[in-house]
Short mmCIF file of C-alpha atoms in Angstrom, two decimals:
data_model
loop_
_atom_site.label_atom_id
_atom_site.label_comp_id
_atom_site.label_asym_id
_atom_site.label_seq_id
_atom_site.Cartn_x
_atom_site.Cartn_y
_atom_site.Cartn_z
CA MET A 1 -59.60 32.78 -35.92
CA THR A 2 -56.30 32.13 -34.17
CA PRO A 3 -56.52 29.17 -31.76
CA PRO A 4 -55.77 29.86 -28.07
CA GLY A 5 -52.12 29.85 -26.96
CA ALA A 6 -51.91 26.35 -25.47
CA LEU A 7 -53.66 24.80 -28.48
CA ASN A 8 -51.40 26.69 -30.81
CA ASP A 9 -48.34 25.43 -28.92
CA LEU A 10 -49.61 21.86 -29.28
CA ILE A 11 -50.12 22.27 -33.03
CA GLU A 12 -46.65 23.72 -33.42
CA ALA A 13 -45.16 20.90 -31.30
CA LEU A 14 -46.81 18.19 -33.40
CA ARG A 15 -45.20 19.57 -36.52
CA ILE A 16 -41.81 18.14 -35.53
CA LEU A 17 -43.08 14.68 -36.53
CA PRO A 18 -41.96 13.51 -39.97
CA GLY A 19 -44.46 14.29 -42.72
CA VAL A 20 -46.72 16.38 -40.46
CA GLY A 21 -47.53 19.79 -41.89
CA PRO A 22 -49.68 22.55 -40.37
CA LYS A 23 -52.93 20.99 -41.58
CA SER A 24 -52.26 17.49 -40.20
CA ALA A 25 -50.91 18.95 -36.96
CA GLN A 26 -54.15 20.87 -36.48
CA ARG A 27 -56.24 17.75 -37.17
CA MET A 28 -54.20 15.75 -34.65
CA ALA A 29 -54.49 18.42 -31.97
CA TYR A 30 -58.29 18.67 -32.37
CA GLN A 31 -58.62 14.89 -32.32
CA LEU A 32 -56.62 14.62 -29.08
CA LEU A 33 -58.50 17.40 -27.30
CA GLN A 34 -61.97 16.61 -28.57
CA HIS A 35 -62.32 12.82 -28.81
CA GLU A 36 -59.23 11.28 -27.28
CA ARG A 37 -58.55 13.07 -24.02
CA GLY A 38 -57.72 9.77 -22.27
CA GLY A 39 -55.40 8.76 -25.07
CA ALA A 40 -53.83 12.21 -24.97
CA VAL A 41 -52.97 11.79 -21.29
CA ARG A 42 -51.43 8.40 -22.06
CA LEU A 43 -49.47 9.90 -24.93
CA ALA A 44 -48.17 12.75 -22.78
CA ARG A 45 -47.16 10.42 -19.95
CA SER A 46 -45.48 7.80 -22.12
CA LEU A 47 -43.61 10.49 -24.01
CA GLU A 48 -42.35 11.94 -20.78
CA ARG A 49 -41.45 8.52 -19.40
CA ALA A 50 -39.65 7.47 -22.57
CA LEU A 51 -37.63 10.67 -22.61
CA GLN A 52 -36.48 9.98 -19.05
CA ALA A 53 -35.98 6.23 -19.31
CA VAL A 54 -34.58 5.69 -22.80
CA VAL A 55 -30.90 6.39 -23.30
CA ARG A 56 -28.32 5.35 -25.90
CA CYS A 57 -26.58 2.08 -25.03
CA GLN A 58 -22.94 2.75 -24.19
CA ARG A 59 -21.77 -0.17 -26.32
CA CYS A 60 -24.02 -0.23 -29.40
CA ASN A 61 -25.42 3.30 -29.43
CA GLY A 62 -28.94 1.85 -29.83
CA PHE A 63 -31.90 2.72 -27.61
CA SER A 64 -31.88 1.18 -24.16
CA GLU A 65 -33.34 1.62 -20.68
CA THR A 66 -30.11 0.49 -19.04
CA PRO A 67 -26.62 1.92 -19.63
CA ILE A 68 -25.84 -1.26 -21.58
CA CYS A 69 -28.76 -2.75 -23.52
CA SER A 70 -30.07 -6.28 -23.04
CA LEU A 71 -28.75 -7.40 -26.44
CA CYS A 72 -25.22 -6.16 -25.73
CA SER A 73 -25.18 -7.89 -22.34
CA SER A 74 -26.71 -11.16 -23.55
CA PRO A 75 -24.43 -14.20 -23.17
CA GLN A 76 -26.28 -15.81 -26.10
CA ARG A 77 -24.73 -13.41 -28.61
CA ASN A 78 -21.38 -13.89 -30.32
CA PRO A 79 -19.20 -10.95 -29.18
CA ALA A 80 -16.65 -11.55 -31.95
CA GLN A 81 -19.07 -10.29 -34.62
CA LEU A 82 -20.17 -6.68 -34.81
CA CYS A 83 -22.77 -5.57 -37.33
CA ILE A 84 -22.85 -1.88 -38.27
CA VAL A 85 -26.22 -0.39 -39.18
CA GLU A 86 -27.31 3.15 -40.04
CA THR A 87 -30.41 3.32 -37.83
CA PRO A 88 -32.13 1.43 -34.97
CA ALA A 89 -34.86 0.50 -37.51
CA ASP A 90 -32.26 -1.33 -39.64
CA GLN A 91 -31.17 -3.25 -36.55
CA VAL A 92 -34.76 -4.33 -35.86
CA MET A 93 -35.05 -5.68 -39.42
CA ILE A 94 -31.86 -7.72 -39.11
CA GLU A 95 -33.02 -9.09 -35.75
CA GLN A 96 -36.29 -10.18 -37.35
CA SER A 97 -34.34 -12.17 -39.94
CA LEU A 98 -32.94 -14.39 -37.14
CA ALA A 99 -29.88 -14.87 -39.37
CA TYR A 100 -27.40 -13.07 -37.17
CA ARG A 101 -26.27 -13.90 -33.63
CA GLY A 102 -23.57 -11.29 -33.12
CA LEU A 103 -23.69 -7.77 -31.67
CA TYR A 104 -24.50 -4.40 -33.24
CA PHE A 105 -23.30 -0.87 -33.52
CA VAL A 106 -25.75 1.82 -34.59
CA LEU A 107 -24.14 4.67 -36.53
CA LEU A 108 -25.64 8.14 -36.40
CA GLY A 109 -26.65 7.96 -40.07
CA ARG A 110 -24.20 7.90 -42.97
CA LEU A 111 -21.57 9.96 -44.70
CA SER A 112 -23.13 12.31 -47.18
CA PRO A 113 -20.35 14.14 -49.02
CA LEU A 114 -22.71 16.34 -51.04
CA ASP A 115 -24.42 17.50 -47.85
CA GLY A 116 -21.12 18.03 -46.05
CA ILE A 117 -21.72 15.20 -43.55
CA GLY A 118 -18.36 13.65 -42.65
CA PRO A 119 -16.88 11.05 -40.27
CA SER A 120 -17.19 13.24 -37.16
CA GLU A 121 -20.97 13.47 -37.60
CA ILE A 122 -21.67 9.73 -37.68
CA GLY A 123 -20.23 8.75 -34.30
CA LEU A 124 -16.99 7.34 -35.66
CA GLU A 125 -15.01 7.82 -32.46
CA ALA A 126 -17.43 5.72 -30.44
CA LEU A 127 -17.22 3.02 -33.11
CA LEU A 128 -13.43 2.99 -33.10
CA LYS A 129 -13.49 2.64 -29.32
CA ARG A 130 -16.05 -0.15 -29.59
CA VAL A 131 -14.10 -2.28 -32.11
CA SER A 132 -10.85 -2.03 -30.15
CA ASP A 133 -12.16 -4.14 -27.25
CA GLY A 134 -9.92 -7.02 -28.34
CA VAL A 135 -12.91 -9.33 -28.76
CA VAL A 136 -14.45 -8.16 -32.03
CA SER A 137 -12.79 -9.94 -34.95
CA GLU A 138 -15.36 -9.48 -37.73
CA VAL A 139 -17.22 -6.32 -38.66
CA VAL A 140 -20.31 -6.81 -40.84
CA LEU A 141 -21.13 -3.66 -42.80
CA ALA A 142 -24.91 -3.46 -43.14
CA ASN A 143 -24.98 0.10 -44.43
CA ASN A 144 -27.73 0.80 -46.92
CA PHE A 145 -27.16 0.20 -50.62
CA THR A 146 -27.45 3.86 -51.53
CA HIS A 147 -24.38 5.66 -52.88
CA GLU A 148 -24.02 7.37 -49.48
CA GLY A 149 -24.29 4.01 -47.70
CA GLU A 150 -21.66 2.57 -50.05
CA ALA A 151 -19.34 5.52 -49.48
CA THR A 152 -19.75 5.01 -45.73
CA ALA A 153 -19.08 1.27 -46.04
CA HIS A 154 -15.98 1.92 -48.14
CA PHE A 155 -14.69 4.41 -45.60
CA LEU A 156 -15.35 2.03 -42.69
CA SER A 157 -13.71 -0.89 -44.46
CA GLU A 158 -10.56 1.18 -45.04
CA THR A 159 -10.51 2.49 -41.47
CA LEU A 160 -11.38 -0.76 -39.69
CA GLY A 161 -9.55 -3.04 -42.12
CA ALA A 162 -6.33 -1.18 -41.26
CA ARG A 163 -6.87 -2.39 -37.67
CA GLY A 164 -6.60 -6.03 -38.72
CA LEU A 165 -10.33 -6.81 -38.50
CA ARG A 166 -12.15 -9.05 -40.95
CA ILE A 167 -14.58 -6.80 -42.87
CA THR A 168 -17.64 -8.22 -44.58
CA ARG A 169 -20.48 -6.51 -46.44
CA LEU A 170 -24.05 -7.71 -46.91
CA ALA A 171 -24.60 -9.21 -50.36
CA ARG A 172 -26.98 -7.47 -52.72
CA GLY A 173 -29.15 -8.79 -55.50
CA VAL A 174 -32.57 -10.09 -56.41
CA PRO A 175 -34.86 -10.41 -53.35
CA VAL A 176 -35.61 -13.90 -52.06
CA GLY A 177 -38.80 -15.20 -53.65
CA GLY A 178 -38.47 -12.34 -56.12
CA GLU A 179 -39.64 -12.96 -59.62
CA LEU A 180 -37.39 -11.16 -62.05
CA GLU A 181 -40.40 -9.86 -63.92
CA PHE A 182 -41.27 -7.61 -60.97
CA VAL A 183 -37.80 -6.51 -59.87
CA ASP A 184 -36.59 -3.01 -60.80
CA PRO A 185 -33.92 -2.87 -63.53
CA GLY A 186 -31.31 -1.23 -61.27
CA THR A 187 -31.41 -4.16 -58.88
CA ILE A 188 -31.28 -6.72 -61.69
CA ALA A 189 -28.37 -4.87 -63.33
CA GLN A 190 -26.41 -4.92 -60.09
CA ALA A 191 -27.25 -8.58 -59.53
CA PHE A 192 -25.70 -9.25 -62.95
CA TYR A 193 -22.53 -7.31 -62.19
CA ASP A 194 -22.27 -9.11 -58.82
CA ARG A 195 -23.13 -12.60 -60.16
CA ARG A 196 -21.08 -15.43 -58.69
CA ASP A 197 -19.89 -18.86 -59.65
CA LEU A 198 -21.86 -21.78 -58.32
CA PRO A 199 -19.70 -24.46 -56.75
CA PRO A 200 -19.32 -27.52 -59.04
CA ALA A 201 -21.68 -30.39 -58.18
CA MET B 1 -35.69 32.81 -68.77
CA ALA B 2 -38.24 33.81 -66.13
CA GLY B 3 -40.89 34.05 -68.87
CA ALA B 4 -40.02 30.59 -70.16
CA LEU B 5 -40.31 29.17 -66.65
CA ARG B 6 -43.86 30.43 -66.19
CA GLU B 7 -45.07 28.53 -69.23
CA SER B 8 -46.19 25.01 -68.60
CA GLN B 9 -43.66 22.56 -69.94
CA ARG B 10 -44.00 18.96 -71.03
CA VAL B 11 -40.84 17.02 -71.85
CA ASP B 12 -40.50 13.34 -72.64
CA HIS B 13 -37.69 10.86 -73.34
CA GLU B 14 -35.01 13.23 -72.17
CA PRO B 15 -31.57 11.71 -71.44
CA ALA B 16 -30.67 12.62 -67.86
CA TYR B 17 -28.54 11.88 -64.81
CA VAL B 18 -29.57 12.40 -61.21
CA LEU B 19 -26.94 14.56 -59.47
CA HIS B 20 -28.39 14.53 -55.96
CA SER B 21 -31.68 14.00 -54.19
CA TRP B 22 -33.33 15.13 -50.99
CA PRO B 23 -36.31 13.66 -49.12
CA TYR B 24 -39.42 15.76 -49.57
CA SER B 25 -42.54 15.31 -47.44
CA GLU B 26 -43.25 11.78 -46.24
CA THR B 27 -42.81 9.77 -49.43
CA SER B 28 -41.39 12.03 -52.14
CA LEU B 29 -38.01 13.15 -53.38
CA ILE B 30 -36.65 16.34 -54.88
CA ILE B 31 -34.04 15.36 -57.44
CA ASP B 32 -31.49 17.61 -59.07
CA VAL B 33 -30.99 16.29 -62.61
CA TYR B 34 -28.70 17.20 -65.50
CA THR B 35 -30.34 16.69 -68.85
CA ALA B 36 -29.06 16.76 -72.43
CA ARG B 37 -31.34 19.47 -73.85
CA HIS B 38 -32.64 21.32 -70.79
CA GLY B 39 -29.57 21.53 -68.59
CA ARG B 40 -29.79 21.25 -64.84
CA LEU B 41 -33.15 21.41 -63.10
CA PRO B 42 -34.89 20.29 -59.91
CA LEU B 43 -37.81 17.88 -60.17
CA LEU B 44 -40.35 16.61 -57.69
CA ALA B 45 -40.56 12.80 -57.77
CA ARG B 46 -43.89 12.04 -56.12
CA GLY B 47 -44.05 8.88 -54.05
CA ALA B 48 -40.48 7.88 -54.98
CA ARG B 49 -39.71 6.93 -51.38
CA ARG B 50 -42.67 4.58 -50.93
CA PRO B 51 -41.40 1.09 -50.04
CA ARG B 52 -42.61 -0.45 -53.30
CA ALA B 53 -42.33 2.57 -55.57
CA ALA B 54 -41.34 1.67 -59.13
CA LEU B 55 -38.94 4.64 -59.09
CA ARG B 56 -36.95 3.17 -56.20
CA GLY B 57 -33.68 1.84 -57.52
CA VAL B 58 -34.17 3.88 -60.72
CA LEU B 59 -33.63 7.46 -59.49
CA GLU B 60 -30.03 6.74 -58.65
CA ALA B 61 -27.06 8.97 -59.28
CA PHE B 62 -24.40 7.84 -61.79
CA GLN B 63 -26.90 5.96 -63.97
CA PRO B 64 -28.07 7.07 -67.41
CA LEU B 65 -31.84 7.57 -67.38
CA SER B 66 -34.53 8.66 -69.79
CA ILE B 67 -37.02 10.92 -68.02
CA GLY B 68 -40.15 12.94 -68.65
CA TRP B 69 -41.60 15.82 -66.66
CA SER B 70 -44.27 18.45 -66.81
CA GLY B 71 -45.43 21.52 -64.98
CA ARG B 72 -44.47 25.12 -64.55
CA GLY B 73 -42.45 27.08 -62.05
CA GLU B 74 -39.12 26.29 -60.55
CA VAL B 75 -39.75 22.71 -59.46
CA ARG B 76 -41.55 20.70 -62.14
CA THR B 77 -42.96 17.22 -61.61
CA LEU B 78 -41.25 14.06 -62.77
CA GLN B 79 -43.70 11.96 -64.78
CA LYS B 80 -41.53 9.10 -65.89
CA ALA B 81 -38.04 7.74 -65.39
CA GLU B 82 -36.71 4.82 -67.37
CA TRP B 83 -33.55 2.87 -66.81
CA VAL B 84 -31.13 3.20 -69.71
CA GLY B 85 -28.47 1.24 -67.91
CA GLY B 86 -25.23 -0.32 -68.95
CA LEU B 87 -23.12 1.03 -66.10
CA PRO B 88 -21.92 -0.70 -62.95
CA ARG B 89 -22.23 1.44 -59.81
CA PRO B 90 -18.96 3.28 -59.14
CA ALA B 91 -17.25 1.86 -56.07
CA GLY B 92 -14.62 2.93 -53.57
CA ARG B 93 -12.52 5.91 -54.59
CA ALA B 94 -14.35 6.22 -57.95
CA LEU B 95 -17.58 6.78 -56.02
CA TRP B 96 -16.03 9.72 -54.17
CA CYS B 97 -14.80 11.11 -57.50
CA GLY B 98 -18.38 10.78 -58.76
CA PHE B 99 -19.64 12.84 -55.81
CA TYR B 100 -16.99 15.45 -56.63
CA ILE B 101 -18.12 15.68 -60.25
CA ASN B 102 -21.75 15.95 -59.16
CA GLU B 103 -20.98 18.75 -56.75
CA LEU B 104 -19.07 20.62 -59.46
CA MET B 105 -22.13 20.30 -61.69
CA MET B 106 -24.49 21.49 -58.96
CA ARG B 107 -22.30 24.42 -58.01
CA LEU B 108 -21.16 25.62 -61.42
CA ALA B 109 -23.84 24.66 -63.97
CA VAL B 110 -26.62 27.25 -63.82
CA ARG B 111 -30.20 25.94 -63.81
CA ASP B 112 -32.10 25.68 -67.10
CA ASP B 113 -28.97 26.42 -69.12
CA PRO B 114 -28.32 23.46 -71.44
CA HIS B 115 -24.96 22.52 -72.92
CA GLU B 116 -25.19 19.33 -74.93
CA SER B 117 -21.41 18.98 -75.10
CA LEU B 118 -21.24 19.15 -71.29
CA PHE B 119 -23.85 16.40 -71.05
CA GLY B 120 -21.62 14.23 -73.25
CA SER B 121 -18.50 15.03 -71.20
CA TYR B 122 -20.36 14.23 -67.99
CA ALA B 123 -21.64 10.93 -69.36
CA GLU B 124 -18.14 9.97 -70.52
CA ALA B 125 -16.58 10.80 -67.13
CA ILE B 126 -19.22 8.84 -65.20
CA SER B 127 -18.80 5.85 -67.49
CA GLN B 128 -15.04 5.83 -66.97
CA LEU B 129 -15.40 6.08 -63.19
CA ALA B 130 -17.95 3.27 -63.20
CA HIS B 131 -15.59 1.02 -65.16
CA GLY B 132 -12.81 1.58 -62.66
CA THR B 133 -10.17 3.30 -64.82
CA ASP B 134 -7.65 5.60 -63.07
CA PRO B 135 -9.86 8.49 -61.91
CA GLU B 136 -7.22 11.26 -62.09
CA PRO B 137 -7.07 11.69 -65.91
CA THR B 138 -10.87 11.36 -66.03
CA LEU B 139 -11.31 14.19 -63.51
CA ARG B 140 -8.82 16.51 -65.22
CA LEU B 141 -10.43 16.00 -68.62
CA PHE B 142 -13.89 16.60 -67.18
CA GLU B 143 -12.79 19.75 -65.36
CA LYS B 144 -11.24 21.16 -68.54
CA ARG B 145 -14.38 20.46 -70.59
CA LEU B 146 -16.73 21.68 -67.84
CA LEU B 147 -14.95 25.04 -67.62
CA ALA B 148 -14.95 25.38 -71.42
CA ALA B 149 -18.66 24.51 -71.74
CA LEU B 150 -19.65 27.04 -69.07
CA GLY B 151 -17.71 29.85 -70.71
CA TYR B 152 -14.77 29.74 -68.28
CA GLY B 153 -12.46 27.96 -70.77
CA LEU B 154 -8.77 27.96 -69.92
CA VAL B 155 -6.34 29.87 -72.12
CA LEU B 156 -3.92 27.15 -73.18
CA ASP B 157 -2.43 28.26 -76.49
CA ALA B 158 -0.58 31.48 -75.62
CA GLU B 159 0.35 33.78 -72.75
CA GLY B 160 -2.53 35.75 -71.32
CA GLY B 161 -2.54 39.42 -72.38
CA SER B 162 0.57 39.47 -74.55
CA ARG B 163 -0.55 36.42 -76.60
CA ARG B 164 3.11 35.38 -76.87
CA PRO B 165 3.33 31.68 -77.79
CA LEU B 166 3.92 29.30 -74.85
CA GLU B 167 7.37 27.74 -74.52
CA GLU B 168 7.38 24.06 -73.59
CA GLY B 169 10.24 24.41 -71.13
CA SER B 170 9.12 27.67 -69.45
CA LEU B 171 7.11 27.90 -66.23
CA TYR B 172 3.91 29.90 -65.85
CA THR B 173 1.50 31.01 -63.19
CA TYR B 174 -2.15 31.04 -64.15
CA ASP B 175 -4.43 34.03 -63.75
CA PRO B 176 -8.03 32.72 -63.94
CA GLU B 177 -9.17 35.86 -65.78
CA ARG B 178 -6.23 36.33 -68.16
CA GLY B 179 -4.46 33.00 -68.63
CA PRO B 180 -0.84 31.86 -68.31
CA ILE B 181 1.69 34.47 -67.16
CA ARG B 182 5.41 33.75 -67.47
CA ALA B 183 6.77 33.11 -63.94
CA GLU B 184 9.50 35.22 -62.37
CA ALA B 185 12.62 33.35 -61.26
CA GLY B 186 12.25 32.05 -57.67
CA GLN B 187 8.42 32.13 -57.56
CA ALA B 188 6.66 29.62 -55.26
CA ALA B 189 6.73 26.24 -57.03
CA GLU B 190 3.28 24.87 -56.13
CA TYR B 191 1.51 27.34 -58.38
CA LEU B 192 3.72 26.81 -61.39
CA VAL B 193 2.78 24.96 -64.52
CA SER B 194 5.02 24.29 -67.50
CA GLY B 195 4.27 25.29 -71.08
CA ALA B 196 4.37 21.61 -71.92
CA THR B 197 1.64 20.86 -69.36
CA LEU B 198 -0.58 23.67 -70.67
CA ARG B 199 -0.25 22.29 -74.19
CA ALA B 200 -0.95 18.76 -72.96
CA ILE B 201 -4.14 19.98 -71.24
CA GLU B 202 -5.18 21.69 -74.46
CA ALA B 203 -4.59 18.44 -76.38
CA GLU B 204 -6.40 16.52 -73.58
CA GLN B 205 -3.37 14.29 -73.08
CA PHE B 206 -3.16 13.34 -69.40
CA GLY B 207 -0.89 10.29 -69.63
CA ASP B 208 2.19 11.93 -68.10
CA ARG B 209 2.50 12.00 -64.29
CA GLN B 210 3.96 15.49 -64.17
CA VAL B 211 1.21 16.81 -66.44
CA LEU B 212 -1.38 15.21 -64.15
CA ALA B 213 0.14 16.70 -60.99
CA GLN B 214 0.48 20.21 -62.44
CA ALA B 215 -2.94 20.07 -64.06
CA LYS B 216 -4.49 19.10 -60.71
CA ALA B 217 -2.95 22.11 -58.94
CA LEU B 218 -4.01 24.40 -61.79
CA MET B 219 -7.60 23.10 -61.89
CA ARG B 220 -7.91 23.33 -58.11
CA GLN B 221 -6.92 26.98 -58.22
CA VAL B 222 -9.15 27.90 -61.18
CA ILE B 223 -12.16 26.03 -59.79
CA ALA B 224 -11.73 27.63 -56.35
CA TYR B 225 -11.78 31.01 -58.14
CA ARG B 226 -14.99 30.10 -60.00
CA LEU B 227 -16.57 29.00 -56.71
CA ASP B 228 -15.78 32.43 -55.21
CA GLY B 229 -13.62 30.76 -52.58
CA ARG B 230 -16.47 28.73 -51.08
CA PRO B 231 -14.96 25.24 -50.80
CA LEU B 232 -16.59 22.09 -52.17
CA ARG B 233 -18.28 20.04 -49.46
CA VAL B 234 -17.09 16.78 -51.00
CA ASN B 235 -13.47 17.93 -50.70
CA GLN B 236 -13.95 18.94 -47.07
CA VAL B 237 -15.47 15.58 -46.17
CA TRP B 238 -12.80 13.74 -48.18
CA ARG B 239 -10.03 15.54 -46.26
CA GLU B 240 -11.73 14.57 -43.00
CA VAL B 241 -11.87 10.96 -44.26
CA LEU B 242 -8.18 10.97 -45.17
CA ASP B 243 -7.32 12.24 -41.69
CA VAL B 244 -9.03 9.23 -40.16
CA VAL B 245 -7.79 6.58 -42.62
#
């Protein structure tokens, strides 16, 4: 039996979510219409509201309800430091660490040479405009430690370093509180290659 | 080959390199691997993208692995991947060269068509890139051996067609199907390669700057021909990068 048109549209629409195939989409649609009609109304309204209210911040490219987000306009943050991340989720993780008091720039992903994704697809022009405000002096590259993330970081360090900025990259190695016994060999290998001298006592 | 693919296959302890990977469903990966005895093949790595998956940090490109898989059909299932290790991750320009080599492998090496010598050449090239030696001679040597392994070997000992011996001091054009052709006087210089360079490529001697430059132009032309004129993505992105930097 083919479901009625509106139901079918809903199932198709749900399939845009990551990891949702036809079967899960159908289950979700039935759940919403059968047991969760109130929740479904809330979902529909908040989705509509978010689409209208949430824009990209003009300075950091992250999500915001104002043209410039609260973090970018906060006087508590150090405007001389700019941390570059691949996604808004990465930014949230760094914020949770409470280790960084500077500002952010969210790239639109990363370079992926084998997939043909180059500088023009990751929002490079907006970044170049952002770092030439005369205030930013250090750029912290927090790209992921995948080969694509590394290629992106290398590219950014060449491009931004040529503009006289200090370029730093997050360190990599064994996780804090990590027992070597349970760390994957790739991470341990890299921690060995990147080992550093301890200052003399 | 199609018959062989339908049979269920179980392979273990196979030396391999990951060439590229793509997310598949919520937590899995499809990896394109090059193996010593089974050539290039796609594998499904179930759960490899889960936050604490043991395969995370193992299924990385440019790292020697030992893998096992089973199944039938085009995409078989990865059962095991062990770190063989010993290589730093290539960095900076060497990393881009690594992407280039991987794209050449993905575009030119046919699936399920093993060449053990090519596996060795690939491993050697990746190791040299990882250790930060000048990438240019590494790339030229790899290109020469890749073409030879895949049956597109360059003619480097005599003129194409006539089989007249090459003269060190003479200049040649290169016809990808026939080999070196003696150049006419006044022919465009960028396509010309000297007899000395052709011999040096045959002897795998890439120490000389002029040999390197001519070999690069020659390889670019021959590889473009083998790719039927469809450009490599890595090269397109690299050119875009150079424009910005």
